[in-house]
Amino acid sequence: MAIPTIAITTGEPAGIGPDITLMAAMREWNARLVAIGDIDMLRERAKLLGLEVQLIEFQPEPKSEPLPSGMLRVLNIPLAQPAIPGQLNPSNAGYVLRMLDEAIDGCLKKRFQAMVTAPVQKSIINDAGIPFSGHTEYLAEKTDTEHVVMMLASGSLRVSLATTHLPLKDVPAAITPESLERTLRILQKALVDSFSIADPTIAVLGLNPHAGEGGHLGREEIDIIAPLIQQLRREGFSLIGPLPADTAFNPENRQRVDAFLAMYHDQGLPVLKFSSFGEAVNITLGLPITRVSVDHGVALDLAGTGNASDSSLIEAIKVGGAACSAAHLER
């Protein structure tokens, strides 16, 4: 296939997003990497980190070969105010969102074949007066996508979420038959199309402790989750559950299951992050574009120190490139 062009949004400028993007540029890639961010800030950060990276302005046309290690194309978006590693500044919240908008627009217009996102700080964007609950929801809104699914993956362990960034008190009302069905259909399709699993098995977790304990600890499993599992099984889906979350990730299930569907953010993700923190990736399923992200936050205490790890970003770029290949094969 043609060599893909992958946009990397460099994330919160006071965090490690710029650092790990520059570190990734020190490797050889069979892809055109385009960092999106303030080119002067990136030059200053490279100097601070002692990285000899040559930054050149990105030119959308004509497409060229991948750059050698130590060089990086940059789609320049100026900061509102200078960024100081480790010090959040709400004045730069709009800058963070402009990077995302540029990457989304580029993917929709096929200038980029995938976007990879470095971490952002949700709180500082909200402090700037801009409602923002996360990348996943923002991408769904900007691409007019009604329903998206958040998946974190590391090797053969894949954990998707029925709900994303919701207060815990709002989760039960969000677990509806319609929403859960859309989520499972999107997850099933992604496992077949993007991960090349012909007949995937999905484990569906219950919402309540002990999966409701036969209705004594909640009825969502009886009234919503189990009937939907039975309905989709009749269509040919390979589903197990609803499983108690505290035992769902046992070794036997890990061997036979291709993906786990947790009902809420902190039900499934602690397991994955405990087993592979810093090496997992976050994939948004259901979008009209390919988006992959790191599995960690902005790490303000590590910004500019040279002690950050780029392992999750490296994996995200690899997964984004692989997804481009899968999409090409589908065509």
Tab-separated table of C-alpha atoms in Angstrom:
chain	number	residue	atom	x	y	z
A	1	MET	CA	0.000	0.000	0.000
A	2	ALA	CA	0.960	3.667	-0.239
A	3	ILE	CA	2.962	5.025	2.668
A	4	PRO	CA	0.501	6.568	5.168
A	5	THR	CA	0.700	10.087	6.511
A	6	ILE	CA	0.014	10.089	10.261
A	7	ALA	CA	-0.729	13.279	12.167
A	8	ILE	CA	0.457	13.493	15.783
A	9	THR	CA	-1.229	16.120	17.932
A	10	THR	CA	1.395	17.078	20.508
A	11	GLY	CA	-1.117	17.578	23.303
A	12	GLU	CA	-0.878	19.783	26.383
A	13	PRO	CA	2.203	21.935	25.760
A	14	ALA	CA	3.178	21.961	29.450
A	15	GLY	CA	3.133	18.149	29.558
A	16	ILE	CA	5.153	15.343	28.023
A	17	GLY	CA	3.315	15.284	24.676
A	18	PRO	CA	5.925	17.449	22.941
A	19	ASP	CA	8.722	15.420	24.582
A	20	ILE	CA	7.538	12.004	23.452
A	21	THR	CA	6.713	13.288	19.953
A	22	LEU	CA	10.292	14.494	19.566
A	23	MET	CA	11.605	11.212	20.978
A	24	ALA	CA	9.541	9.274	18.422
A	25	ALA	CA	11.189	11.325	15.662
A	26	MET	CA	14.516	9.752	16.587
A	27	ARG	CA	13.315	6.452	15.071
A	28	GLU	CA	12.916	5.237	11.501
A	29	TRP	CA	9.287	4.986	10.340
A	30	ASN	CA	7.614	3.566	7.263
A	31	ALA	CA	5.171	6.456	7.460
A	32	ARG	CA	5.175	10.211	7.083
A	33	LEU	CA	4.863	11.588	10.602
A	34	VAL	CA	3.472	15.094	10.884
A	35	ALA	CA	3.594	16.689	14.335
A	36	ILE	CA	0.934	19.320	14.919
A	37	GLY	CA	1.947	22.073	17.304
A	38	ASP	CA	4.048	25.186	17.802
A	39	ILE	CA	7.305	24.629	15.915
A	40	ASP	CA	9.244	27.122	18.062
A	41	MET	CA	8.056	25.444	21.252
A	42	LEU	CA	9.112	22.075	19.845
A	43	ARG	CA	12.555	23.448	18.986
A	44	GLU	CA	12.933	24.808	22.517
A	45	ARG	CA	11.819	21.494	24.025
A	46	ALA	CA	14.222	19.517	21.841
A	47	LYS	CA	17.061	21.746	23.023
A	48	LEU	CA	15.977	21.287	26.646
A	49	LEU	CA	15.907	17.493	26.186
A	50	GLY	CA	19.224	17.413	24.324
A	51	LEU	CA	17.617	15.894	21.232
A	52	GLU	CA	19.083	16.776	17.847
A	53	VAL	CA	15.868	16.864	15.858
A	54	GLN	CA	15.578	18.873	12.655
A	55	LEU	CA	12.061	20.304	12.376
A	56	ILE	CA	10.746	21.302	8.967
A	57	GLU	CA	7.457	22.909	7.996
A	58	PHE	CA	4.873	20.453	6.672
A	59	GLN	CA	3.816	20.909	3.066
A	60	PRO	CA	0.604	18.979	2.235
A	61	GLU	CA	1.560	18.478	-1.428
A	62	PRO	CA	3.275	16.713	-2.979
A	63	LYS	CA	3.540	13.633	-0.810
A	64	SER	CA	7.110	12.668	-0.135
A	65	GLU	CA	9.030	9.803	1.361
A	66	PRO	CA	9.329	9.277	5.131
A	67	LEU	CA	12.059	11.347	6.742
A	68	PRO	CA	15.133	9.695	8.234
A	69	SER	CA	15.514	9.497	11.994
A	70	GLY	CA	16.229	12.828	13.607
A	71	MET	CA	13.900	14.776	11.299
A	72	LEU	CA	10.242	15.648	11.767
A	73	ARG	CA	7.631	17.505	9.739
A	74	VAL	CA	5.599	20.019	11.745
A	75	LEU	CA	2.256	21.575	10.917
A	76	ASN	CA	2.827	24.808	12.795
A	77	ILE	CA	0.101	26.156	15.088
A	78	PRO	CA	1.310	29.030	17.275
A	79	LEU	CA	0.792	28.981	21.018
A	80	ALA	CA	-1.260	31.733	22.597
A	81	GLN	CA	1.418	32.153	25.280
A	82	PRO	CA	4.842	30.543	25.767
A	83	ALA	CA	4.641	27.113	27.349
A	84	ILE	CA	6.655	26.300	30.473
A	85	PRO	CA	7.129	22.556	31.138
A	86	GLY	CA	5.106	21.514	34.156
A	87	GLN	CA	3.064	24.730	34.390
A	88	LEU	CA	-0.472	24.627	33.015
A	89	ASN	CA	-1.796	27.782	31.386
A	90	PRO	CA	-5.502	28.086	30.483
A	91	SER	CA	-4.592	30.622	27.806
A	92	ASN	CA	-3.306	27.709	25.692
A	93	ALA	CA	-6.513	25.646	25.941
A	94	GLY	CA	-7.723	26.925	22.575
A	95	TYR	CA	-4.376	25.988	21.049
A	96	VAL	CA	-4.830	22.391	22.207
A	97	LEU	CA	-8.243	22.173	20.539
A	98	ARG	CA	-6.983	23.825	17.338
A	99	MET	CA	-4.462	21.010	17.010
A	100	LEU	CA	-7.255	18.452	17.250
A	101	ASP	CA	-9.389	20.361	14.752
A	102	GLU	CA	-6.515	20.465	12.264
A	103	ALA	CA	-5.907	16.723	12.594
A	104	ILE	CA	-9.604	15.877	12.291
A	105	ASP	CA	-10.008	18.080	9.227
A	106	GLY	CA	-6.894	16.579	7.653
A	107	CYS	CA	-8.162	13.043	8.200
A	108	LEU	CA	-11.621	13.817	6.844
A	109	LYS	CA	-10.059	15.386	3.744
A	110	LYS	CA	-7.631	12.442	3.356
A	111	ARG	CA	-4.504	14.554	3.848
A	112	PHE	CA	-3.793	12.248	6.794
A	113	GLN	CA	-4.631	8.556	6.935
A	114	ALA	CA	-4.664	8.462	10.758
A	115	MET	CA	-4.301	10.721	13.765
A	116	VAL	CA	-2.392	9.871	16.923
A	117	THR	CA	-3.043	11.991	19.983
A	118	ALA	CA	-0.671	12.862	22.793
A	119	PRO	CA	-2.350	13.525	26.164
A	120	VAL	CA	-4.277	16.659	27.058
A	121	GLN	CA	-5.272	18.057	30.456
A	122	LYS	CA	-9.077	18.120	30.584
A	123	SER	CA	-9.226	20.286	33.699
A	124	ILE	CA	-7.287	23.213	32.239
A	125	ILE	CA	-9.468	23.248	29.115
A	126	ASN	CA	-12.561	23.430	31.332
A	127	ASP	CA	-10.885	26.070	33.505
A	128	ALA	CA	-10.570	28.150	30.338
A	129	GLY	CA	-14.358	28.057	30.013
A	130	ILE	CA	-14.460	25.422	27.263
A	131	PRO	CA	-16.588	22.352	28.120
A	132	PHE	CA	-14.433	19.312	27.374
A	133	SER	CA	-14.920	15.777	28.687
A	134	GLY	CA	-12.260	14.056	26.609
A	135	HIS	CA	-10.811	13.242	23.190
A	136	THR	CA	-13.402	10.530	22.533
A	137	GLU	CA	-16.427	12.766	22.974
A	138	TYR	CA	-14.787	15.688	21.151
A	139	LEU	CA	-13.942	13.549	18.138
A	140	ALA	CA	-17.474	12.160	18.004
A	141	GLU	CA	-18.941	15.667	18.014
A	142	LYS	CA	-16.549	17.051	15.402
A	143	THR	CA	-17.127	14.150	13.004
A	144	ASP	CA	-20.908	14.054	13.540
A	145	THR	CA	-20.630	10.492	14.817
A	146	GLU	CA	-23.611	9.480	16.919
A	147	HIS	CA	-21.993	6.574	18.730
A	148	VAL	CA	-18.314	5.815	19.339
A	149	VAL	CA	-16.603	3.177	21.445
A	150	MET	CA	-13.458	3.609	23.491
A	151	MET	CA	-11.039	0.677	23.452
A	152	LEU	CA	-7.704	0.282	25.198
A	153	ALA	CA	-5.487	-2.478	23.879
A	154	SER	CA	-2.168	-4.064	24.692
A	155	GLY	CA	-1.220	-7.166	22.758
A	156	SER	CA	-4.103	-9.632	22.967
A	157	LEU	CA	-5.793	-7.826	25.869
A	158	ARG	CA	-8.491	-5.467	24.594
A	159	VAL	CA	-10.925	-3.641	26.858
A	160	SER	CA	-13.799	-1.562	25.483
A	161	LEU	CA	-16.238	0.603	27.401
A	162	ALA	CA	-20.024	0.803	27.250
A	163	THR	CA	-19.781	4.318	28.741
A	164	THR	CA	-16.782	6.637	28.792
A	165	HIS	CA	-16.201	9.766	30.873
A	166	LEU	CA	-19.336	9.850	33.009
A	167	PRO	CA	-19.783	10.425	36.738
A	168	LEU	CA	-20.455	7.049	38.338
A	169	LYS	CA	-23.940	8.121	39.424
A	170	ASP	CA	-24.908	8.605	35.745
A	171	VAL	CA	-23.696	5.221	34.487
A	172	PRO	CA	-26.768	3.017	35.195
A	173	ALA	CA	-29.100	5.300	33.228
A	174	ALA	CA	-26.655	5.247	30.298
A	175	ILE	CA	-26.743	1.440	30.069
A	176	THR	CA	-29.697	1.026	27.703
A	177	PRO	CA	-30.452	-1.836	25.309
A	178	GLU	CA	-30.060	0.489	22.317
A	179	SER	CA	-26.735	1.943	23.413
A	180	LEU	CA	-25.313	-1.420	24.431
A	181	GLU	CA	-26.360	-2.981	21.126
A	182	ARG	CA	-24.682	-0.217	19.106
A	183	THR	CA	-21.537	-0.608	21.185
A	184	LEU	CA	-21.347	-4.366	20.658
A	185	ARG	CA	-21.951	-4.060	16.913
A	186	ILE	CA	-19.192	-1.458	16.560
A	187	LEU	CA	-16.819	-3.547	18.669
A	188	GLN	CA	-17.568	-6.715	16.701
A	189	LYS	CA	-16.977	-4.934	13.387
A	190	ALA	CA	-13.683	-3.431	14.572
A	191	LEU	CA	-12.367	-6.787	15.755
A	192	VAL	CA	-13.116	-8.284	12.329
A	193	ASP	CA	-12.045	-5.365	10.141
A	194	SER	CA	-9.163	-3.761	12.053
A	195	PHE	CA	-7.792	-6.703	14.030
A	196	SER	CA	-8.451	-9.426	11.415
A	197	ILE	CA	-10.253	-11.733	13.894
A	198	ALA	CA	-12.713	-13.697	11.792
A	199	ASP	CA	-15.042	-14.863	14.589
A	200	PRO	CA	-14.264	-12.810	17.705
A	201	THR	CA	-15.386	-13.752	21.186
A	202	ILE	CA	-16.458	-10.866	23.398
A	203	ALA	CA	-16.882	-11.058	27.163
A	204	VAL	CA	-19.554	-8.702	28.497
A	205	LEU	CA	-19.188	-7.628	32.099
A	206	GLY	CA	-22.095	-6.987	34.430
A	207	LEU	CA	-22.750	-3.569	35.902
A	208	ASN	CA	-23.254	-4.571	39.512
A	209	PRO	CA	-21.100	-6.524	41.995
A	210	HIS	CA	-21.311	-10.270	41.291
A	211	ALA	CA	-23.180	-9.371	38.077
A	212	GLY	CA	-26.218	-8.476	40.161
A	213	GLU	CA	-26.263	-11.635	42.317
A	214	GLY	CA	-29.441	-12.891	40.641
A	215	GLY	CA	-31.154	-9.534	41.019
A	216	HIS	CA	-30.336	-9.023	44.694
A	217	LEU	CA	-27.639	-6.425	43.909
A	218	GLY	CA	-29.294	-4.818	40.891
A	219	ARG	CA	-31.398	-5.845	37.905
A	220	GLU	CA	-29.513	-4.329	34.959
A	221	GLU	CA	-27.998	-7.722	34.139
A	222	ILE	CA	-31.414	-9.426	34.117
A	223	ASP	CA	-33.402	-6.675	32.432
A	224	ILE	CA	-30.901	-5.293	29.912
A	225	ILE	CA	-27.546	-7.023	29.505
A	226	ALA	CA	-28.473	-10.730	29.423
A	227	PRO	CA	-31.454	-10.330	27.010
A	228	LEU	CA	-29.279	-8.372	24.580
A	229	ILE	CA	-26.548	-11.003	24.741
A	230	GLN	CA	-29.115	-13.672	23.891
A	231	GLN	CA	-30.482	-11.588	20.992
A	232	LEU	CA	-27.059	-11.066	19.425
A	233	ARG	CA	-26.072	-14.701	19.949
A	234	ARG	CA	-29.020	-15.658	17.773
A	235	GLU	CA	-27.476	-13.455	15.048
A	236	GLY	CA	-24.183	-15.300	15.297
A	237	PHE	CA	-22.249	-13.153	17.770
A	238	SER	CA	-19.919	-15.088	20.075
A	239	LEU	CA	-20.645	-13.495	23.457
A	240	ILE	CA	-20.128	-14.655	27.026
A	241	GLY	CA	-21.584	-13.004	30.105
A	242	PRO	CA	-22.718	-11.018	31.861
A	243	LEU	CA	-19.626	-11.786	33.934
A	244	PRO	CA	-18.778	-10.491	37.405
A	245	ALA	CA	-16.088	-7.875	36.872
A	246	ASP	CA	-13.919	-9.116	39.732
A	247	THR	CA	-13.333	-12.503	38.081
A	248	ALA	CA	-13.863	-11.702	34.386
A	249	PHE	CA	-10.155	-11.215	33.652
A	250	ASN	CA	-9.021	-14.616	34.946
A	251	PRO	CA	-6.420	-16.565	32.929
A	252	GLU	CA	-9.000	-18.880	31.335
A	253	ASN	CA	-11.032	-15.959	29.993
A	254	ARG	CA	-7.903	-14.147	28.877
A	255	GLN	CA	-7.096	-17.170	26.698
A	256	ARG	CA	-10.509	-17.511	25.038
A	257	VAL	CA	-11.701	-13.890	24.807
A	258	ASP	CA	-10.714	-11.413	22.090
A	259	ALA	CA	-12.164	-8.356	23.831
A	260	PHE	CA	-13.857	-7.455	27.097
A	261	LEU	CA	-16.702	-4.951	27.283
A	262	ALA	CA	-16.767	-3.130	30.620
A	263	MET	CA	-19.776	-1.089	31.633
A	264	TYR	CA	-17.829	1.962	32.806
A	265	HIS	CA	-14.376	3.535	32.711
A	266	ASP	CA	-12.922	2.430	36.032
A	267	GLN	CA	-14.395	-1.064	35.872
A	268	GLY	CA	-12.215	-2.322	33.042
A	269	LEU	CA	-9.292	0.035	32.556
A	270	PRO	CA	-7.470	-0.505	35.881
A	271	VAL	CA	-6.905	-4.128	34.865
A	272	LEU	CA	-5.384	-3.215	31.521
A	273	LYS	CA	-3.303	-0.371	32.885
A	274	PHE	CA	-2.001	-2.518	35.732
A	275	SER	CA	-0.843	-5.171	33.293
A	276	SER	CA	0.658	-2.880	30.648
A	277	PHE	CA	0.752	0.777	31.669
A	278	GLY	CA	2.753	2.860	29.245
A	279	GLU	CA	2.587	0.215	26.526
A	280	ALA	CA	-1.145	0.174	25.780
A	281	VAL	CA	-3.007	2.369	23.301
A	282	ASN	CA	-6.430	3.977	23.228
A	283	ILE	CA	-8.412	3.438	20.013
A	284	THR	CA	-11.674	5.214	19.185
A	285	LEU	CA	-13.981	2.816	17.334
A	286	GLY	CA	-16.876	3.874	15.140
A	287	LEU	CA	-15.376	7.104	13.774
A	288	PRO	CA	-15.076	7.796	10.028
A	289	ILE	CA	-11.350	8.347	10.666
A	290	THR	CA	-8.597	6.376	12.390
A	291	ARG	CA	-7.654	7.737	15.816
A	292	VAL	CA	-5.220	6.144	18.264
A	293	SER	CA	-3.892	7.642	21.487
A	294	VAL	CA	-1.464	6.985	24.296
A	295	ASP	CA	-2.744	5.343	27.468
A	296	HIS	CA	-1.364	7.915	29.933
A	297	GLY	CA	-1.755	11.499	31.049
A	298	VAL	CA	0.298	14.654	30.661
A	299	ALA	CA	2.798	13.834	33.464
A	300	LEU	CA	3.589	17.449	34.286
A	301	ASP	CA	6.339	16.409	36.697
A	302	LEU	CA	8.238	14.683	33.870
A	303	ALA	CA	7.844	17.360	31.187
A	304	GLY	CA	11.170	18.686	30.001
A	305	THR	CA	13.180	16.315	32.211
A	306	GLY	CA	14.039	13.659	29.638
A	307	ASN	CA	12.592	10.979	31.933
A	308	ALA	CA	9.325	10.407	30.062
A	309	SER	CA	8.795	7.170	28.139
A	310	ASP	CA	7.618	7.239	24.545
A	311	SER	CA	6.644	3.535	24.514
A	312	SER	CA	2.869	4.107	24.375
A	313	LEU	CA	3.227	6.711	21.615
A	314	ILE	CA	5.442	4.344	19.638
A	315	GLU	CA	2.787	1.649	19.934
A	316	ALA	CA	0.035	4.113	18.986
A	317	ILE	CA	1.874	5.071	15.797
A	318	LYS	CA	2.337	1.390	14.941
A	319	VAL	CA	-1.346	0.629	15.543
A	320	GLY	CA	-2.384	3.664	13.493
A	321	GLY	CA	-0.182	2.503	10.619
A	322	ALA	CA	-1.579	-1.031	10.861
A	323	ALA	CA	-5.136	0.319	10.794
A	324	CYS	CA	-4.278	2.224	7.608
A	325	SER	CA	-3.070	-1.048	6.085
A	326	ALA	CA	-6.271	-2.837	7.122
A	327	ALA	CA	-8.425	-0.085	5.606
A	328	HIS	CA	-6.434	-0.304	2.377
A	329	LEU	CA	-6.936	-4.066	2.206
A	330	GLU	CA	-10.694	-3.619	2.703
A	331	ARG	CA	-10.815	-1.432	-0.379
